[in-house]
Coordinates of C-alpha atoms in Angstrom, one line a residue:
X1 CA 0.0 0.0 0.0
X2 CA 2.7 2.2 0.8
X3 CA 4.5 1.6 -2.4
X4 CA 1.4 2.4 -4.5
X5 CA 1.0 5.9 -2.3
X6 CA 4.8 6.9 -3.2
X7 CA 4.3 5.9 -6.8
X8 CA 1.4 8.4 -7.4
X9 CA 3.0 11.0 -5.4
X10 CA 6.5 10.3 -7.5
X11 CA 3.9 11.0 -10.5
X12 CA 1.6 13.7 -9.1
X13 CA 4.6 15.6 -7.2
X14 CA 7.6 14.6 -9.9
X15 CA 6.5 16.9 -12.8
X16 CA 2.6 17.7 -13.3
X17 CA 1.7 19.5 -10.4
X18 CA 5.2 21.6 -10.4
X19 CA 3.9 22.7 -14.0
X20 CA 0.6 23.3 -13.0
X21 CA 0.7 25.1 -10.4
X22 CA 3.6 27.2 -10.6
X23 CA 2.8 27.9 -14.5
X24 CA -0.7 28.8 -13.0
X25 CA 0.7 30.9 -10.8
X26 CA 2.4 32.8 -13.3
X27 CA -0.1 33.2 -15.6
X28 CA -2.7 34.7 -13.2
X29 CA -0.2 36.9 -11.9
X30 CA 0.6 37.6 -15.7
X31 CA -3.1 38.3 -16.5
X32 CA -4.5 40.3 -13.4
X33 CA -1.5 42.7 -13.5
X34 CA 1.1 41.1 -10.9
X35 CA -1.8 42.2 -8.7
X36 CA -0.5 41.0 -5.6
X37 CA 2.4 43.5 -5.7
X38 CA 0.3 46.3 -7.0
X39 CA -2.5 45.9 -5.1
X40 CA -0.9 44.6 -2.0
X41 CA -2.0 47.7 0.8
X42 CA -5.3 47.1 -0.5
X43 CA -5.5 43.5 0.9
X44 CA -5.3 45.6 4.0
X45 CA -7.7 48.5 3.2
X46 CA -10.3 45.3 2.5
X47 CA -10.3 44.5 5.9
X48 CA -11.1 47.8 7.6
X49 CA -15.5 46.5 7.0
X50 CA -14.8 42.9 7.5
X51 CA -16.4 42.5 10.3
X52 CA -20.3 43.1 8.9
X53 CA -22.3 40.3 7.5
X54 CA -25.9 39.4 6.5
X55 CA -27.8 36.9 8.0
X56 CA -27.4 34.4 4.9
X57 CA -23.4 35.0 5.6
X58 CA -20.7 34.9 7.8
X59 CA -18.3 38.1 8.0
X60 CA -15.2 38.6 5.5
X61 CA -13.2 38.4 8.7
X62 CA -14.6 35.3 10.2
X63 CA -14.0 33.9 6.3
X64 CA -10.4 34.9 6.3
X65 CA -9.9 33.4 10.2
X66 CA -11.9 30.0 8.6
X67 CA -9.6 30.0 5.8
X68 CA -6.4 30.5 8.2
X69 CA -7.5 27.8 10.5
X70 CA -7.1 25.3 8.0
X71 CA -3.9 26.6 6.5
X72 CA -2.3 27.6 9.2
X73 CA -1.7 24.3 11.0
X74 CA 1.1 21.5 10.6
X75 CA 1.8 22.7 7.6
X76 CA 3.6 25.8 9.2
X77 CA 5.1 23.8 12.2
X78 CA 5.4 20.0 11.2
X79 CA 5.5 20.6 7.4
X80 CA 8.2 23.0 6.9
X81 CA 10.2 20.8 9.2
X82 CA 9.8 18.0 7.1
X83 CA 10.9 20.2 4.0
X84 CA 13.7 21.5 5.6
X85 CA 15.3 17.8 6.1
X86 CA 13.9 16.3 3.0
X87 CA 14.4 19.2 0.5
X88 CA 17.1 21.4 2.6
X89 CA 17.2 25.4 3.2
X90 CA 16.4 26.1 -0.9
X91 CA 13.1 24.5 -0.5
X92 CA 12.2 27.4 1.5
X93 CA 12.5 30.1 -1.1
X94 CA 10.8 27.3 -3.4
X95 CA 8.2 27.4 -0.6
X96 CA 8.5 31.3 -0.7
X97 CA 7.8 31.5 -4.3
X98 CA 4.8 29.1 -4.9
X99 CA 3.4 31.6 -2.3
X100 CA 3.7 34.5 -4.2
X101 CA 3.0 33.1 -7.8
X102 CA 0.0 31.4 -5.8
X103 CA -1.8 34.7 -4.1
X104 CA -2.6 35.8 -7.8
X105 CA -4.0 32.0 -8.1
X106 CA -6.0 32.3 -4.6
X107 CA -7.3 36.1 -6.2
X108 CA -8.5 33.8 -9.0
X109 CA -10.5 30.8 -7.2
X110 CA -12.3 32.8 -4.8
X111 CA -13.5 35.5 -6.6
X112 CA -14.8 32.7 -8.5
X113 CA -16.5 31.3 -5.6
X114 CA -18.3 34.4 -4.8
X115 CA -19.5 34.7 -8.3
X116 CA -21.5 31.5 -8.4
X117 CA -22.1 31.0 -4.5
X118 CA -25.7 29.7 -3.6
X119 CA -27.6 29.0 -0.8
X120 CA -28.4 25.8 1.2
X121 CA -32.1 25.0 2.8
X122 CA -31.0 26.5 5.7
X123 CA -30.7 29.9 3.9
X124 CA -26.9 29.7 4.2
X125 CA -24.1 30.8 1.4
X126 CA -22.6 27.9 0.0
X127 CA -20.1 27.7 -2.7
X128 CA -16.5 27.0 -3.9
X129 CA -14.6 25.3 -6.9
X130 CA -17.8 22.4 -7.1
X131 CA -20.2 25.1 -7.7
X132 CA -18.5 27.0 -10.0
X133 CA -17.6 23.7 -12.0
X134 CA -21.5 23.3 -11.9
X135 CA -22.6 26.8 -12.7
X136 CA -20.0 28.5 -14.8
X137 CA -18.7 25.1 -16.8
X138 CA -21.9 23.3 -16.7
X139 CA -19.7 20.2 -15.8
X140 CA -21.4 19.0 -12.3
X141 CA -19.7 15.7 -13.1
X142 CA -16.1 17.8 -12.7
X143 CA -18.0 18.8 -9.5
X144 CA -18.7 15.5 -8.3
X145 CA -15.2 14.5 -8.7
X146 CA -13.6 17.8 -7.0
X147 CA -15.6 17.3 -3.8
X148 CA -15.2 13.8 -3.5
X149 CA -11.3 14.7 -3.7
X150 CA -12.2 17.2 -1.0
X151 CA -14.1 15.1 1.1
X152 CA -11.2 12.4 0.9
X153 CA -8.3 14.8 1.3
X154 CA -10.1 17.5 4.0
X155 CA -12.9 15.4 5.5
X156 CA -11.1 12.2 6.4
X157 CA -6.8 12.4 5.4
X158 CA -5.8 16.2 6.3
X159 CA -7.9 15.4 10.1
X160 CA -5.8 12.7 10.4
X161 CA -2.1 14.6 9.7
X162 CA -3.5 17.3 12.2
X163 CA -4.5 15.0 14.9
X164 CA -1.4 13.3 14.2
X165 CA 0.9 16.3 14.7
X166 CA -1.1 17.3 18.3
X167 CA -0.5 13.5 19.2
X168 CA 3.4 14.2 18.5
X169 CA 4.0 17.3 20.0
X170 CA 1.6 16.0 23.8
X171 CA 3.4 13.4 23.9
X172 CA 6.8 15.2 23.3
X173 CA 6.3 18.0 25.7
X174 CA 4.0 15.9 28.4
X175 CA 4.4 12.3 27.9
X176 CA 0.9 12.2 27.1
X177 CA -0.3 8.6 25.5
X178 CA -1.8 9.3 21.7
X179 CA -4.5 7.7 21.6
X180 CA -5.3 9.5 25.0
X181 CA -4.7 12.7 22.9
X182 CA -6.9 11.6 19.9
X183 CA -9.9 10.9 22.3
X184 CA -9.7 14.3 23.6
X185 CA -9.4 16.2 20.3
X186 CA -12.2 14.1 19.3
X187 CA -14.2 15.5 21.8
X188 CA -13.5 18.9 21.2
X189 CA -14.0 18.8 17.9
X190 CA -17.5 17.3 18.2
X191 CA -18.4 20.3 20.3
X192 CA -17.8 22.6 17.4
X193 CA -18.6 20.8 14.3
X194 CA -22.2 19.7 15.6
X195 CA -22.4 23.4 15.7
X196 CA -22.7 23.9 12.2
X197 CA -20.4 26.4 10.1
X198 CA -21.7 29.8 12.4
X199 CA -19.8 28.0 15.1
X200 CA -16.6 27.3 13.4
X201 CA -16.1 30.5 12.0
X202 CA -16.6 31.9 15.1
X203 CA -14.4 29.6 17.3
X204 CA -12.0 30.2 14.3
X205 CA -12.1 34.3 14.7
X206 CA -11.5 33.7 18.2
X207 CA -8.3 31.6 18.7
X208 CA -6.3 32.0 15.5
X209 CA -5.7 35.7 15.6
X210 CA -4.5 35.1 19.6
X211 CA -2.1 32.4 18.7
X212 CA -0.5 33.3 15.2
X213 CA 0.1 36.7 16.8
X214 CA 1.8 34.9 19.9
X215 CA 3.4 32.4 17.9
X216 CA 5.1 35.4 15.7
X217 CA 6.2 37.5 18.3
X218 CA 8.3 34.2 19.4
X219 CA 10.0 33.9 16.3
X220 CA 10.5 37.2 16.0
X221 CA 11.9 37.2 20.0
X222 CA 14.4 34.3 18.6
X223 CA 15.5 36.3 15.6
X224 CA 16.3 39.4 17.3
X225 CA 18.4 37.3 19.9
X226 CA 20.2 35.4 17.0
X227 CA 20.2 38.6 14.7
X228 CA 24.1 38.0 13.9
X229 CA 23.3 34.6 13.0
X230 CA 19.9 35.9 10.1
X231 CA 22.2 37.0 7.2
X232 CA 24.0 33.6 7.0
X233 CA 20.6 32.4 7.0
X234 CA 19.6 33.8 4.3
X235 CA 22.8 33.2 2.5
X236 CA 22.4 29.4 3.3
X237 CA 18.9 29.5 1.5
X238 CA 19.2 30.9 -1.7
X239 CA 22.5 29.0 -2.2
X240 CA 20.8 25.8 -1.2
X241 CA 17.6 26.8 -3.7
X242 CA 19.6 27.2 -6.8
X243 CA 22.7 24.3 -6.0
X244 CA 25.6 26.4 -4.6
X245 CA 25.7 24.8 -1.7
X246 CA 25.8 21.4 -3.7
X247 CA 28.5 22.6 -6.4
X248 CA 31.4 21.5 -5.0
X249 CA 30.0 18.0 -4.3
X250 CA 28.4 17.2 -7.8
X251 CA 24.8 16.3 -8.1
X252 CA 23.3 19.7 -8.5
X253 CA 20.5 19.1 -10.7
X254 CA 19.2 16.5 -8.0
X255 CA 19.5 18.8 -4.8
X256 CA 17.7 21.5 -7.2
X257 CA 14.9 19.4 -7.7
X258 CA 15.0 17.6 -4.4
X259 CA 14.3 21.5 -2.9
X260 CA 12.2 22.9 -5.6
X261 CA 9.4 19.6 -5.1
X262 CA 9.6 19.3 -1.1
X263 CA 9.4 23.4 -1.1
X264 CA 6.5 23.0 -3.5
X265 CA 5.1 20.6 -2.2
X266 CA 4.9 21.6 1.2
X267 CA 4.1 25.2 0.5
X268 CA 0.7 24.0 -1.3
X269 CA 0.0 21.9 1.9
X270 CA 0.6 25.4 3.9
X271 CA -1.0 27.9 1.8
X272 CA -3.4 26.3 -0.1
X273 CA -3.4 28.4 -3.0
X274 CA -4.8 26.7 -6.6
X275 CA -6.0 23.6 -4.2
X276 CA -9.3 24.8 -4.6
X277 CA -9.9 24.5 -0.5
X278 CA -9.9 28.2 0.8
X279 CA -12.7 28.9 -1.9
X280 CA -15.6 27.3 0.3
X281 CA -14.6 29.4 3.1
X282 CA -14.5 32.8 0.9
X283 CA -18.0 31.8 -0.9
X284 CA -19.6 31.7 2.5
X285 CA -18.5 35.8 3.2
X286 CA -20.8 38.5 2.9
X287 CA -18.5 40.5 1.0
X288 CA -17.8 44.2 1.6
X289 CA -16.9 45.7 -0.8
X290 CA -20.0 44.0 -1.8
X291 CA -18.2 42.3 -4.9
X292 CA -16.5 39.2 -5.6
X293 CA -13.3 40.3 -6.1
X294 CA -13.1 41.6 -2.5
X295 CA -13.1 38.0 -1.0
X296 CA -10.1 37.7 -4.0
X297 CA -8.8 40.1 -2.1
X298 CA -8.7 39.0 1.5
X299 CA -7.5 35.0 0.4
X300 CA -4.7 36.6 -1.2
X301 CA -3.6 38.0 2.4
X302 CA -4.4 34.4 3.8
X303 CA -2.0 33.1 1.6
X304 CA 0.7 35.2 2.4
X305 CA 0.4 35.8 6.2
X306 CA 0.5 31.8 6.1
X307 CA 3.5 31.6 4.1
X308 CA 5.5 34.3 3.8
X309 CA 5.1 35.1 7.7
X310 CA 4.4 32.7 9.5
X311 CA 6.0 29.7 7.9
X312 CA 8.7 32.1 7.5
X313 CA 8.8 32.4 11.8
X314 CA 9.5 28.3 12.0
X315 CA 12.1 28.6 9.5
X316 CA 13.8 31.1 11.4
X317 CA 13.5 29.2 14.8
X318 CA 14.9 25.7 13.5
X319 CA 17.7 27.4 11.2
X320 CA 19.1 29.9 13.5
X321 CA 19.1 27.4 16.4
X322 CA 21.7 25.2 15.2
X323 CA 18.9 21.9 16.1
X324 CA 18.7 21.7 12.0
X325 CA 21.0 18.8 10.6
X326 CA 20.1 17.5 6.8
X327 CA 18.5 14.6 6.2
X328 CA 18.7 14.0 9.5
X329 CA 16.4 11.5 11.5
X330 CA 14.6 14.1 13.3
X331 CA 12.1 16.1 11.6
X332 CA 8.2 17.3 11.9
X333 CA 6.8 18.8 14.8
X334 CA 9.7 17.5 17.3
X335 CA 12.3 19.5 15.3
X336 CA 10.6 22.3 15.6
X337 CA 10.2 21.9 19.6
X338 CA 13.5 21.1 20.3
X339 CA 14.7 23.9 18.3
X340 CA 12.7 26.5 20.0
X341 CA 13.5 24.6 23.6
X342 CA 17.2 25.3 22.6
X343 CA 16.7 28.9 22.3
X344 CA 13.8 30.0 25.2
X345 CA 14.5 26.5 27.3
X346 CA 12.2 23.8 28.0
X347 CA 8.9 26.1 28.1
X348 CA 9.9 26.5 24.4
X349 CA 8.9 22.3 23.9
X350 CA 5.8 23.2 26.1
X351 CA 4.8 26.5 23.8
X352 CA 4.9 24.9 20.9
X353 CA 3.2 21.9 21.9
X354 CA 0.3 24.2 23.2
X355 CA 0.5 26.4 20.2
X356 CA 0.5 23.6 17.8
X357 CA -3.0 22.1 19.5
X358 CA -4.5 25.1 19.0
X359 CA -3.3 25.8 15.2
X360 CA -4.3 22.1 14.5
X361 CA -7.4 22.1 16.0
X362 CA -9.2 24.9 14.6
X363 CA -7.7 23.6 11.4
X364 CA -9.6 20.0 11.5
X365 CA -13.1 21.8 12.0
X366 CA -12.2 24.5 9.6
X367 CA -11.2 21.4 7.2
X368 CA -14.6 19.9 8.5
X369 CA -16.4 23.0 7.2
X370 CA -14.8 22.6 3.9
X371 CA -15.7 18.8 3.4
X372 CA -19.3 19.3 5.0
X373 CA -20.2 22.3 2.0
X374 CA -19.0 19.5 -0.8
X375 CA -21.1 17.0 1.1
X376 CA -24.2 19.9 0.7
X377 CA -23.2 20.0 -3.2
X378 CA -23.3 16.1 -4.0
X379 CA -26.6 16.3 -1.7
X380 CA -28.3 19.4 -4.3
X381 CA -28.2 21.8 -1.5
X382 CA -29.8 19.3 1.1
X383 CA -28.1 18.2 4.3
X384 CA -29.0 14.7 4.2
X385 CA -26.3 12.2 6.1
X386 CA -24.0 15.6 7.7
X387 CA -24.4 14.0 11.1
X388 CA -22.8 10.5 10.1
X389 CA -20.7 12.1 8.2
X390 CA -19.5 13.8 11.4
X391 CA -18.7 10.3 13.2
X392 CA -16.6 9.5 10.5
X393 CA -14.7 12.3 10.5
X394 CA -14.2 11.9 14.3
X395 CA -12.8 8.1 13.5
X396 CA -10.1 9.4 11.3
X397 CA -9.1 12.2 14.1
X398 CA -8.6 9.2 16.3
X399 CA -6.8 7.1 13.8
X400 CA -4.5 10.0 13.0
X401 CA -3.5 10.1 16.3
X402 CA -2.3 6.8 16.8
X403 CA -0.7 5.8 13.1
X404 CA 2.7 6.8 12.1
X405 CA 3.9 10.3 10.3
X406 CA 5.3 9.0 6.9
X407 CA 2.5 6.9 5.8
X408 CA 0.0 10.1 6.6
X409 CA 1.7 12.9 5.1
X410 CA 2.0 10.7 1.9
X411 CA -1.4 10.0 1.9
X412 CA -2.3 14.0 2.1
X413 CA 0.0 14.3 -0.4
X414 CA -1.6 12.4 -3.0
X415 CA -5.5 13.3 -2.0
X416 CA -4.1 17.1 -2.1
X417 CA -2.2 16.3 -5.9
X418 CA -5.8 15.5 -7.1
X419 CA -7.7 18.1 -5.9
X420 CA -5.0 20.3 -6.9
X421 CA -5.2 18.8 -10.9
X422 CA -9.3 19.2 -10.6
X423 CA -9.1 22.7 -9.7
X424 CA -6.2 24.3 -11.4
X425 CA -8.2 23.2 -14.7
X426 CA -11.0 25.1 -13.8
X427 CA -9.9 28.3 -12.9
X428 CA -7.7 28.2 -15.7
X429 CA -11.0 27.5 -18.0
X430 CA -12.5 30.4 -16.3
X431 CA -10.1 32.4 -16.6
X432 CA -11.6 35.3 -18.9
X433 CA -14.2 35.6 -15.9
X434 CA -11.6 36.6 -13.3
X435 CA -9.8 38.8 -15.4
X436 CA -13.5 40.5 -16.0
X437 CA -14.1 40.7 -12.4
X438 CA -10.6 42.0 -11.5
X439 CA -10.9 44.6 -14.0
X440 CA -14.6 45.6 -13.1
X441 CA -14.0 46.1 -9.1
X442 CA -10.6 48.5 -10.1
X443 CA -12.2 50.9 -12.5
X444 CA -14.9 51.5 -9.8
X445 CA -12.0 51.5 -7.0
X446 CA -10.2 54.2 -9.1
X447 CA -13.6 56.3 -10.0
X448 CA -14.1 56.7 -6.0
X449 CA -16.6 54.6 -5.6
X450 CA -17.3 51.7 -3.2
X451 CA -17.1 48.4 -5.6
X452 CA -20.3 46.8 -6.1
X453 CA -20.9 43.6 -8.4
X454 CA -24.2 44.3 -10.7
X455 CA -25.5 41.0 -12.4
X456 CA -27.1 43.2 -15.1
X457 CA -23.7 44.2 -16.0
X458 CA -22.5 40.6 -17.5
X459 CA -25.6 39.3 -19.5
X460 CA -23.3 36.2 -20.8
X461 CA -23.2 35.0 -17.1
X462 CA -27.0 36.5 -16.2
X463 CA -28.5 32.2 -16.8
X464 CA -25.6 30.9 -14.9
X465 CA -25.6 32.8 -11.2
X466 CA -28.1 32.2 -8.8
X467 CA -31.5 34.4 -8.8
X468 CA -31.6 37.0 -6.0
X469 CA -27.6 36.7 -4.4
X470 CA -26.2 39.6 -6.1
X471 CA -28.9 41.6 -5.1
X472 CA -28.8 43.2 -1.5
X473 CA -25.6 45.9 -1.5
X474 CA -27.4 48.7 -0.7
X475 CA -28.6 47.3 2.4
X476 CA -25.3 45.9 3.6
X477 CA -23.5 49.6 2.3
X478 CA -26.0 51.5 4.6
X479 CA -25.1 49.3 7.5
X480 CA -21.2 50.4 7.2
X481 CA -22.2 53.9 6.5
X482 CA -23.7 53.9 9.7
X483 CA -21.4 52.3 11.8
X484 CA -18.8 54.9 10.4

């Protein structure tokens, strides 16, 4: 079994997804305008009204805190540990760049998944990349196929790498028993996701601000002691991303590629950008600007506060600690705690076992929430079978906690590759529509006026968006005006 999971990630990992996504990334970044670096205060002004909603959404805010729950997670702790020894420093400026070529590619999906977002029975937004497979390529069959790749990945595999990494890092820093671990995260998460996706956005608004802020001003504590040691750091990376390091030893081309796929890799698992995953949390916003390229907008800050900071912050704890040794046998979430123990002492083990409970717990219901709107979508909009769904998920928390690292993460890794393949297709198919979008919400942004999305405006899409969604700004634009 293990064998067969390598072989498709050799194939997934090896060469299609590395052209996919970072030729994605560069074309979206070619087409809107490099509009991450031109627009990139703007991600900020976005989030000044983020806190409003309607009573069919949750807030822009509480999307963006969703959307960081579930990338901000292992990926940032365990994950670029395990790139680090597999792929060396240059997979983090690998890891770097998929995250910049991939906020144009985040821009693209969820604008997209505002566009063609719906409602469920309960009166709820629903959307993401299965809807707008549905609704703006008439392909539900590509639909099917996307969320069942969700469900798989987010639902059952990612719960278990999350609950896994907890499991790790207790039993590290406490001596706490996994499956001991798994039974209480099980718990936990049962509390929330019974809740239904109100409650996880707000659990989510609540603790991931508190800890990613904490978790940063660590690193950042740890640079500034080690601030001799940063430059060499620095030095180490881009050398080790492009072969220096390597050139004197022959073998080049392989530690190139060994860096660029692990840095790749893992930054996809961190950010999510192009994975089509994000998306269902931005489709369930009330946007404000009350446009779907605002929600664009705020995932592209998701993307690079997961990345380029706070992925960033782990890198700079394990590499200026002097705990880092290639290829070496230890790696994941215990690298990361005893390289952080070596610089604060043993509370350092103790924070980032504490931290890394939090970051991965709000991650599994946010991943919940993802796999519970694809559930909604095979189901037409009906909630039929959530609730044994939920037990199911719950099982696979468990079993994460108790099963072993390498046969996970390689599991993730190919249930991520195909959701990846699924969605990068479609955005790229509708692409014309993003660029539309894009170019729509700027020439009001430049005219002075607050962006707002008017149906009427794009006849050609007029059969494909749902009746009634696009039609409550004023409403919503009163409601800031008077909180101003």
């Amino acid at each position: 079994m293990t064998d067969i999971i390598n072989l498709m990630n050799d194939l997934l990992w090896g060469s299609i997804l590395v052209y996919l996504l970072v030729g994605g990334g560069i074309y979206f970044t070619v087409r809107l305008g490099f509009i991450q670096f031109r627009h990139f205060g703007h991600m900020f002004s976005v989030l000044k009204n983020s806190r409003k909603a309607d009573k069919a959404g949750i807030s822009s805010f509480q999307a963006l805190c969703t959307s960081l729950a579930a990338r901000v997670g292992t990926g940032n702790m365990a994950g670029v540990a395990v790139a680090l020894t597999v792929g060396g420093p240059g997979a983090i400026f690998w890891m770097w760049l998929i995250a910049m070529l991939g906020m144009a590619t985040s821009f693209a999906e969820s604008s997209l998944a505002q566009l063609y977002k719906t409602k469920d029975e309960d009166g709820n937004y629903r959307g993401g990349p299965a809807y707008y497979m549905e609704k703006g390529l008439g392909m539900r069959w590509m639909g099917v196929l996307f969320s069942i790749f969700l469900i798989i990945a987010f639902g059952l595999v990612f719960n278990s790498v999350q609950a896994n990494s907890i499991a790790s890092a207790m039993n590290t820093a406490f001596g706490i028993e996994p499956m001991y671990v798994g039974i209480g995260v099980a718990v936990l998460s049962a509390f929330v996701i019974f809740g239904g996706i109100r409650k996880i956005a707000r659990t989510a608004e609540l603790i991931v601000p508190v800890m990613a802020l904490a978790y940063l001003a660590l690193a950042l504590f740890v640079m500034f002691s080690n601030l001799d040691k940063v430059p060499d750091v620095l030095v180490l990376i881009f050398k080790s991303a492009f072969g220096l390091q390597e050139a004197a030893a022959g073998g080049v081309g392989y530690a190139i590629a060994q860096a660029m796929i692990n840095g790749i890799k893992r930054g996809l698992f961190s950010n999510e950008a192009g994975m089509g995953s994000a998306p269902n949390a931005a489709a369930s916003a009330t946007p404000y600007p009350p446009h779907p390229a605002s929600q664009g907008y705020v995932q592209m800050l998701g993307v690079f506060t997961d990345t380029i900071v706070i992925c960033s912050a782990t890198v700079a704890i394990i590499l200026v600690s002097g705990e880092y040794v290639p290829h070496g046998e230890i790696t994941g979430i215990e690298l990361t705690q005893r390289a952080l123990t070596a610089e604060v002492g043993e509370w350092g083990g103790i924070f980032v076992a504490v931290a890394i409970f939090f970051f991965a717990f709000t991650s599994i219901i946010a991943n919940y929430s993802y796999a519970e709107t694809n559930l909604i979508f095979l189901e037409h909009n009906h909630k039929a079978g959530l609730n044994i769904f939920r037990v199911i998920v719950l099982g696979m928390v468990l079993f994460g906690a108790v099963s072993s690292l390498p046969v996970v993460w390689a599991m993730a890794d190919v249930s991520m590759g195909l959701m990846a393949i699924v969605n990068m297709v479609a955005i790229l198919l509708l692409s014309g529509i993003v660029v539309k979008l894009a170019k729509d919400y700027n020439q009001q942004l430049k005219a002075g006026k607050v962006p707002t999305f008017n149906a009427k405006d794009y006849p050609e899409l007029h059969s494909q968006l749902e009746e009634g969604i696009w039609d409550d700004h004023e409403e919503l634009k009163a409601q800031v005006q008077r909180n101003k």
